[in-house]
CSV table of C-alpha atoms in Angstrom, one decimal:
chain,number,residue,atom,x,y,z
A,1,MET,CA,26.8,139.8,-36.8
A,2,LEU,CA,29.0,142.8,-36.1
A,3,GLN,CA,29.9,143.2,-39.7
A,4,GLU,CA,26.2,143.0,-40.7
A,5,LEU,CA,25.3,145.7,-38.1
A,6,ARG,CA,28.1,148.0,-39.4
A,7,LYS,CA,26.9,147.5,-43.0
A,8,ARG,CA,23.3,148.4,-42.1
A,9,LEU,CA,24.4,151.5,-40.1
A,10,ARG,CA,26.5,152.7,-43.1
A,11,ILE,CA,23.6,152.3,-45.4
A,12,ARG,CA,21.2,154.0,-42.9
A,13,PHE,CA,23.4,157.1,-42.5
A,14,ALA,CA,24.8,157.3,-46.0
A,15,ALA,CA,24.1,160.5,-48.0
A,16,PRO,CA,22.5,160.4,-51.4
A,17,CYS,CA,24.6,161.3,-54.5
A,18,GLY,CA,24.8,165.0,-55.2
A,19,VAL,CA,23.9,166.1,-51.6
A,20,PRO,CA,26.6,168.4,-50.1
A,21,LEU,CA,28.2,166.9,-47.0
A,22,GLY,CA,27.8,168.8,-43.8
A,23,ILE,CA,27.1,168.6,-40.1
A,24,HIS,CA,24.3,166.0,-40.6
A,25,ASN,CA,26.3,163.5,-42.6
A,26,LEU,CA,30.0,164.1,-41.8
A,27,TYR,CA,31.7,162.1,-39.1
A,28,VAL,CA,35.1,162.6,-37.3
A,29,TRP,CA,37.0,159.7,-35.8
A,30,PRO,CA,40.7,159.1,-34.9
A,31,ASN,CA,42.5,156.7,-37.2
A,32,LYS,CA,45.3,154.3,-36.1
A,33,ASN,CA,47.8,157.2,-35.8
A,34,GLY,CA,45.3,159.2,-33.9
A,35,TRP,CA,44.6,156.5,-31.3
A,36,ILE,CA,48.4,156.1,-30.7
A,37,LEU,CA,48.7,159.8,-30.2
A,38,LEU,CA,45.8,159.8,-27.7
A,39,VAL,CA,47.4,157.0,-25.7
A,40,ILE,CA,50.6,159.0,-25.6
A,41,LEU,CA,48.8,162.1,-24.5
A,42,LEU,CA,47.1,160.2,-21.6
A,43,ALA,CA,50.4,158.8,-20.6
A,44,MET,CA,52.1,162.2,-20.7
A,45,LEU,CA,49.2,163.8,-18.6
A,46,ALA,CA,49.4,161.0,-16.0
A,47,PHE,CA,53.2,161.3,-15.8
A,48,GLY,CA,53.1,165.2,-15.6
A,49,ILE,CA,50.3,165.2,-12.9
A,50,ASN,CA,51.9,162.4,-10.8
A,51,TYR,CA,55.4,163.9,-10.8
A,52,GLN,CA,54.2,167.5,-11.0
A,53,ASN,CA,56.3,168.0,-14.2
A,54,ASN,CA,55.0,171.3,-15.7
A,55,LEU,CA,57.1,170.9,-18.9
A,56,VAL,CA,55.5,167.5,-19.7
A,57,LEU,CA,52.0,169.0,-18.9
A,58,ILE,CA,52.6,172.0,-21.2
A,59,LEU,CA,53.7,169.6,-24.0
A,60,ALA,CA,50.7,167.4,-23.5
A,61,VAL,CA,48.3,170.4,-23.6
A,62,PHE,CA,50.0,171.7,-26.7
A,63,LEU,CA,49.6,168.3,-28.5
A,64,LEU,CA,45.9,168.2,-27.4
A,65,CYS,CA,45.3,171.6,-28.9
A,66,VAL,CA,47.0,170.6,-32.1
A,67,THR,CA,44.7,167.5,-32.2
A,68,PHE,CA,41.5,169.6,-31.7
A,69,THR,CA,42.7,172.1,-34.4
A,70,SER,CA,43.2,169.2,-36.9
A,71,VAL,CA,39.6,168.2,-36.2
A,72,PHE,CA,38.2,171.6,-37.2
A,73,TYR,CA,40.5,171.9,-40.2
A,74,GLY,CA,39.6,168.4,-41.4
A,75,PHE,CA,35.8,169.1,-41.0
A,76,PHE,CA,35.9,172.4,-42.9
A,77,ASN,CA,38.0,170.7,-45.6
A,78,MET,CA,35.2,168.2,-46.3
A,79,ASN,CA,32.3,170.5,-45.5
A,80,GLY,CA,30.2,171.2,-48.6
A,81,VAL,CA,31.8,168.5,-50.7
A,82,SER,CA,29.3,166.6,-53.0
A,83,VAL,CA,29.9,163.4,-55.0
A,84,GLU,CA,28.0,162.3,-58.1
A,85,ILE,CA,28.3,159.3,-60.4
A,86,LYS,CA,28.5,160.4,-64.1
A,87,LYS,CA,27.0,158.5,-66.9
A,88,MET,CA,29.3,156.2,-68.8
A,89,ASN,CA,29.6,156.4,-72.6
A,90,VAL,CA,31.7,153.3,-73.2
A,91,ALA,CA,30.7,149.6,-73.5
A,92,VAL,CA,32.0,147.4,-70.7
A,93,HIS,CA,32.3,143.6,-71.0
A,94,ALA,CA,32.6,141.2,-68.1
A,95,GLY,CA,36.1,140.5,-67.0
A,96,THR,CA,37.4,143.9,-68.0
A,97,THR,CA,38.0,147.0,-65.8
A,98,LEU,CA,35.0,149.1,-65.2
A,99,PRO,CA,35.9,152.8,-65.2
A,100,LEU,CA,33.4,154.7,-63.1
A,101,PRO,CA,33.6,158.5,-63.5
A,102,VAL,CA,33.0,160.3,-60.2
A,103,PHE,CA,32.3,164.1,-60.3
A,104,VAL,CA,33.4,165.9,-57.1
A,105,THR,CA,32.4,169.5,-56.3
A,106,ALA,CA,32.7,171.7,-53.2
A,107,ARG,CA,30.5,174.5,-52.0
A,108,THR,CA,32.3,177.9,-52.2
A,109,ALA,CA,31.7,181.5,-52.8
A,110,PRO,CA,30.8,182.6,-56.4
A,111,GLY,CA,33.8,183.3,-58.5
A,112,GLN,CA,36.2,181.4,-56.2
A,113,SER,CA,37.8,178.0,-56.6
A,114,ARG,CA,38.3,175.5,-53.8
A,115,ILE,CA,40.8,172.7,-53.4
A,116,ILE,CA,39.8,169.5,-51.5
A,117,ARG,CA,42.9,168.2,-49.6
A,118,GLY,CA,43.7,164.5,-49.2
A,119,LEU,CA,40.5,163.1,-50.6
A,120,ARG,CA,40.2,159.3,-50.6
A,121,ILE,CA,37.3,157.4,-52.1
A,122,THR,CA,36.9,153.6,-51.6
A,123,ALA,CA,34.3,151.0,-52.5
A,124,PRO,CA,34.0,147.2,-52.2
A,125,GLY,CA,35.7,145.7,-55.3
A,126,ALA,CA,37.4,148.9,-56.4
A,127,ALA,CA,41.0,150.1,-56.2
A,128,VAL,CA,41.5,152.9,-53.6
A,129,LEU,CA,41.3,156.3,-55.3
A,130,ILE,CA,43.6,159.0,-53.7
A,131,ALA,CA,43.5,162.6,-54.8
A,132,PRO,CA,46.0,164.7,-52.7
A,133,ASP,CA,44.8,168.1,-54.0
A,134,LEU,CA,41.6,168.0,-56.0
A,135,VAL,CA,40.1,171.1,-57.5
A,136,SER,CA,36.4,171.5,-57.1
A,137,GLY,CA,34.5,170.5,-60.2
A,138,SER,CA,37.0,167.8,-61.2
A,139,THR,CA,36.2,164.2,-62.3
A,140,VAL,CA,38.1,161.3,-60.9
A,141,GLN,CA,37.8,157.6,-61.9
A,142,LEU,CA,37.1,154.6,-59.7
A,143,SER,CA,38.2,151.2,-61.2
A,144,PHE,CA,36.1,148.1,-60.6
A,145,VAL,CA,36.8,144.6,-61.9
A,146,ASN,CA,33.5,142.8,-62.5
A,147,GLU,CA,33.4,139.1,-63.6
A,148,LYS,CA,29.6,138.8,-64.1
A,149,ARG,CA,27.4,140.0,-66.9
A,150,GLY,CA,24.2,141.8,-66.3
A,151,LEU,CA,23.3,144.9,-64.2
A,152,PHE,CA,26.1,146.1,-61.9
A,153,ARG,CA,24.8,148.2,-59.0
A,154,VAL,CA,27.4,150.7,-57.8
A,155,PRO,CA,28.2,149.9,-54.2
A,156,LEU,CA,28.3,152.2,-51.2
A,157,LEU,CA,31.2,154.7,-51.6
A,158,ALA,CA,33.3,155.8,-48.6
A,159,VAL,CA,34.6,159.4,-48.9
A,160,CYS,CA,37.4,160.2,-46.4
A,161,SER,CA,40.2,162.7,-45.7
A,162,SER,CA,42.8,162.6,-42.9
A,163,TRP,CA,44.1,166.1,-43.8
A,164,PRO,CA,46.0,168.0,-42.3
A,165,LEU,CA,48.0,165.9,-39.9
A,166,GLY,CA,46.9,162.3,-40.7
A,167,ILE,CA,45.6,161.5,-37.3
A,168,ILE,CA,41.8,162.3,-37.6
A,169,ASN,CA,39.6,160.9,-40.3
A,170,THR,CA,36.7,163.1,-41.6
A,171,PHE,CA,34.5,160.7,-43.5
A,172,SER,CA,31.0,160.0,-44.9
A,173,TYR,CA,29.3,157.4,-47.0
A,174,ILE,CA,27.6,158.0,-50.4
A,175,LYS,CA,24.7,155.8,-51.5
A,176,PRO,CA,24.6,155.8,-55.4
A,177,GLU,CA,21.5,154.8,-57.2
A,178,SER,CA,23.3,154.0,-60.4
A,179,GLU,CA,23.1,150.7,-62.3
A,180,ILE,CA,25.5,149.9,-65.2
A,181,LEU,CA,24.9,147.2,-67.8
A,182,ILE,CA,27.8,144.8,-68.2
A,183,TYR,CA,27.9,143.0,-71.5
A,184,PRO,CA,28.9,139.3,-71.5
A,185,ARG,CA,32.6,138.4,-71.8
A,186,PRO,CA,33.5,137.8,-75.5
A,187,VAL,CA,35.3,134.5,-76.3
A,188,SER,CA,37.0,134.2,-79.6
A,189,CYS,CA,35.5,131.5,-81.8
A,190,GLU,CA,34.7,130.5,-85.4
A,191,TYR,CA,31.1,131.0,-86.4
A,192,LEU,CA,28.8,130.5,-89.4
A,193,LEU,CA,25.7,132.5,-90.5
A,194,ASP,CA,22.4,131.0,-91.5
A,195,ARG,CA,20.9,132.3,-94.8
A,196,LEU,CA,17.2,132.7,-94.6
A,197,PRO,CA,14.6,134.2,-96.9
A,198,GLY,CA,14.3,138.0,-96.3
A,199,LEU,CA,11.5,139.2,-94.1
A,200,VAL,CA,8.8,141.2,-95.8
A,201,THR,CA,8.2,143.8,-93.1
A,202,ASP,CA,10.7,146.2,-91.6
A,203,SER,CA,9.0,146.1,-88.2
A,204,ARG,CA,11.3,145.8,-85.2
A,205,ASP,CA,8.9,143.6,-83.3
A,206,ASN,CA,11.0,141.1,-81.2
A,207,SER,CA,8.5,138.3,-81.8
A,208,PRO,CA,9.7,136.0,-84.6
A,209,GLU,CA,6.2,134.5,-85.0
A,210,LYS,CA,4.8,137.9,-86.0
A,211,GLN,CA,7.3,138.1,-88.8
A,212,GLY,CA,6.8,134.6,-90.2
A,213,PHE,CA,10.1,133.5,-88.8
A,214,SER,CA,8.7,130.4,-87.0
A,215,GLU,CA,7.6,129.0,-90.3
A,216,ILE,CA,11.3,128.3,-91.3
A,217,PRO,CA,12.2,124.7,-90.6
A,218,GLU,CA,14.7,124.2,-87.8
A,219,THR,CA,16.4,121.4,-89.7
A,220,ARG,CA,17.5,123.7,-92.5
A,221,ALA,CA,21.1,123.3,-93.7
A,222,ARG,CA,23.5,125.8,-92.3
A,223,ILE,CA,25.6,127.5,-94.9
A,224,GLN,CA,28.1,130.3,-94.8
A,225,SER,CA,27.3,133.6,-96.3
A,226,ARG,CA,28.6,132.9,-99.8
A,227,ASP,CA,27.4,131.9,-103.3
A,228,GLU,CA,30.0,132.3,-106.0
A,229,ILE,CA,33.6,133.4,-105.7
A,230,SER,CA,33.9,137.0,-106.7
A,231,GLY,CA,37.6,137.5,-105.8
A,232,VAL,CA,40.1,137.3,-103.0
A,233,ARG,CA,41.0,139.6,-100.1
A,234,PRO,CA,43.6,139.7,-97.3
A,235,TYR,CA,42.9,137.4,-94.3
A,236,HIS,CA,41.3,139.1,-91.3
A,237,PRO,CA,41.4,137.6,-87.8
A,238,GLY,CA,38.2,135.6,-87.2
A,239,ASP,CA,37.8,134.5,-90.8
A,240,PRO,CA,36.9,130.7,-90.9
A,241,PRO,CA,39.7,128.4,-92.2
A,242,GLY,CA,37.3,127.0,-94.8
A,243,ILE,CA,37.4,130.1,-96.9
A,244,ILE,CA,41.2,130.5,-97.0
A,245,ASP,CA,42.7,130.2,-100.5
A,246,TRP,CA,45.3,127.6,-99.7
A,247,LYS,CA,46.6,127.4,-103.3
A,248,ARG,CA,47.6,131.1,-103.3
A,249,THR,CA,49.1,130.6,-99.8
A,250,ALA,CA,51.2,127.6,-101.1
A,251,ARG,CA,52.4,129.8,-104.0
A,252,GLY,CA,53.8,132.3,-101.5
A,253,GLN,CA,51.2,135.0,-102.2
A,254,GLY,CA,50.4,135.5,-98.5
A,255,LEU,CA,47.3,134.5,-96.5
A,256,MET,CA,44.3,135.3,-98.7
A,257,VAL,CA,40.6,134.3,-98.3
A,258,LYS,CA,38.0,133.8,-100.9
A,259,ASP,CA,35.4,136.6,-101.3
A,260,PHE,CA,32.0,135.4,-102.2
A,261,SER,CA,29.1,137.3,-103.8
A,262,GLN,CA,25.9,137.3,-101.8
A,263,ASP,CA,22.3,136.9,-102.8
A,264,ASN,CA,20.5,140.1,-101.6
A,265,SER,CA,17.2,138.2,-101.3
A,266,MET,CA,18.6,136.2,-98.4
A,267,ASP,CA,19.1,137.5,-94.9
A,268,LEU,CA,22.0,136.4,-92.7
A,269,TYR,CA,21.3,135.3,-89.1
A,270,LEU,CA,23.4,134.5,-86.1
A,271,ASN,CA,21.9,131.7,-83.9
A,272,ILE,CA,22.8,129.0,-81.4
A,273,ASN,CA,23.8,126.7,-84.3
A,274,SER,CA,26.3,129.2,-85.6
A,275,ILE,CA,28.9,128.2,-82.9
A,276,ARG,CA,30.2,125.2,-81.1
A,277,SER,CA,29.9,125.7,-77.3
A,278,ARG,CA,30.5,123.7,-74.2
A,279,ASN,CA,27.8,125.2,-72.0
A,280,TYR,CA,25.2,127.9,-71.6
A,281,GLU,CA,27.6,130.7,-70.5
A,282,ASP,CA,30.2,129.7,-73.1
A,283,SER,CA,27.6,129.9,-75.9
A,284,ILE,CA,26.6,133.4,-74.7
A,285,SER,CA,30.3,134.5,-74.6
A,286,LYS,CA,30.9,133.2,-78.1
A,287,LEU,CA,27.8,134.7,-79.6
A,288,THR,CA,28.9,138.0,-78.0
A,289,TRP,CA,32.2,137.8,-79.7
A,290,ALA,CA,30.5,137.0,-83.1
A,291,VAL,CA,28.2,140.0,-82.7
A,292,VAL,CA,31.1,142.3,-81.9
A,293,ASP,CA,33.1,140.9,-84.8
A,294,LEU,CA,30.3,141.3,-87.3
A,295,ALA,CA,29.7,144.9,-86.1
A,296,ARG,CA,33.4,145.6,-86.6
A,297,LYS,CA,33.2,144.3,-90.2
A,298,GLU,CA,30.0,146.3,-90.7
A,299,GLN,CA,28.2,143.1,-91.8
A,300,ARG,CA,24.4,143.2,-92.0
A,301,PHE,CA,23.1,140.4,-89.9
A,302,GLY,CA,20.1,139.3,-87.7
A,303,PHE,CA,20.1,137.4,-84.4
A,304,ASN,CA,17.9,134.6,-83.2
A,305,ALA,CA,18.9,132.7,-80.1
A,306,PHE,CA,17.8,132.3,-76.5
A,307,GLY,CA,14.4,133.8,-77.3
A,308,ILE,CA,16.1,137.0,-78.6
A,309,PHE,CA,15.1,138.0,-82.1
A,310,GLU,CA,16.5,141.0,-84.0
A,311,ALA,CA,15.9,141.6,-87.7
A,312,PRO,CA,19.0,142.2,-89.9
A,313,ASP,CA,20.6,145.6,-89.6
A,314,THR,CA,24.0,147.3,-89.5
A,315,ALA,CA,23.3,150.2,-87.1
A,316,SER,CA,25.3,150.5,-83.9
A,317,ASN,CA,22.2,150.5,-81.8
A,318,HIS,CA,21.3,147.1,-83.4
A,319,THR,CA,24.5,145.7,-81.9
A,320,GLY,CA,23.8,147.4,-78.6
A,321,ARG,CA,20.3,145.9,-78.3
A,322,ILE,CA,21.6,142.4,-79.0
A,323,LEU,CA,24.5,142.7,-76.4
A,324,ALA,CA,22.1,144.2,-73.8
A,325,ARG,CA,19.6,141.4,-74.1
A,326,LEU,CA,22.4,138.8,-74.0
A,327,ALA,CA,23.7,140.5,-70.8
A,328,LEU,CA,20.3,140.3,-69.2
A,329,LEU,CA,19.7,136.6,-69.9
A,330,PRO,CA,19.0,134.7,-66.7
A,331,GLU,CA,21.6,132.4,-65.3
A,332,GLY,CA,21.0,128.7,-65.8
A,333,LYS,CA,22.0,125.5,-67.5
A,334,TYR,CA,22.5,125.1,-71.2
A,335,HIS,CA,19.6,123.6,-73.2
A,336,ALA,CA,20.3,122.4,-76.8
A,337,GLY,CA,18.1,123.9,-79.4
A,338,VAL,CA,17.4,127.2,-77.7
């Protein structure tokens, strides 16, 4: 109950991204060292008053002044600081580290630079980011580990500094509105491509029925993308064992694979029958690996699985569309034939 109340209060009083922190959204509170110092101060004051020891009273008042001074210095260190989440330009798969760029600026006079002392940024599921001396306008990086595919909503960020003495925390909460698409985790596998008659239209309509795709029998024989042997090439990781030229390998000529000529009138498609999978999520992961592998080889291919249809293409945005739609598939059980 108490944890839920604290969570609601943090969200309620959190500042939006890009809004400078100030008197309305900056909070000052003693940390563990600060509470210990306050207890010692109370004990010193009680001892000095009870025994009329002026030396102890002077020392206690001095420490109290130092504490109040650290409060003001800590507040002005964080006053005017703003935090923004920058757009990511890299693809992130589930199970890998998610690097989140955080842009930190501080309000200052024109033509002057400002250094933010002892900045610490934390978030649930992220490693603590500590920047002892951060120049205004710098970009730092939070690292999240996310095991699930789909949309990742950036959690509440806690921005804090205990500068200058480490006894008073000046902190605030930042409420990001960012969502990051996490691609499925790729699982290495062997896969086959279906060869189907080429589609007449170049439309990117996602409905197979509108392009005549539904007229192709589901019981068609699956064959690999090959017709006649046109030569051999070095083995690449991910090549199926069935196309390895074992005779050349036995003669000590290295691991070579057969290179087949292709019929340009046929299109290559990746579908649920292209892989062997144990369950729903496993099939998504293996299809993800196959899509990435085909894109790396610059192979022209189409996709038709789980209600996702993409006409054959080799562009990078073609791969991105497939991975994005795989990432957004609902969680559920595996159904054969989807």
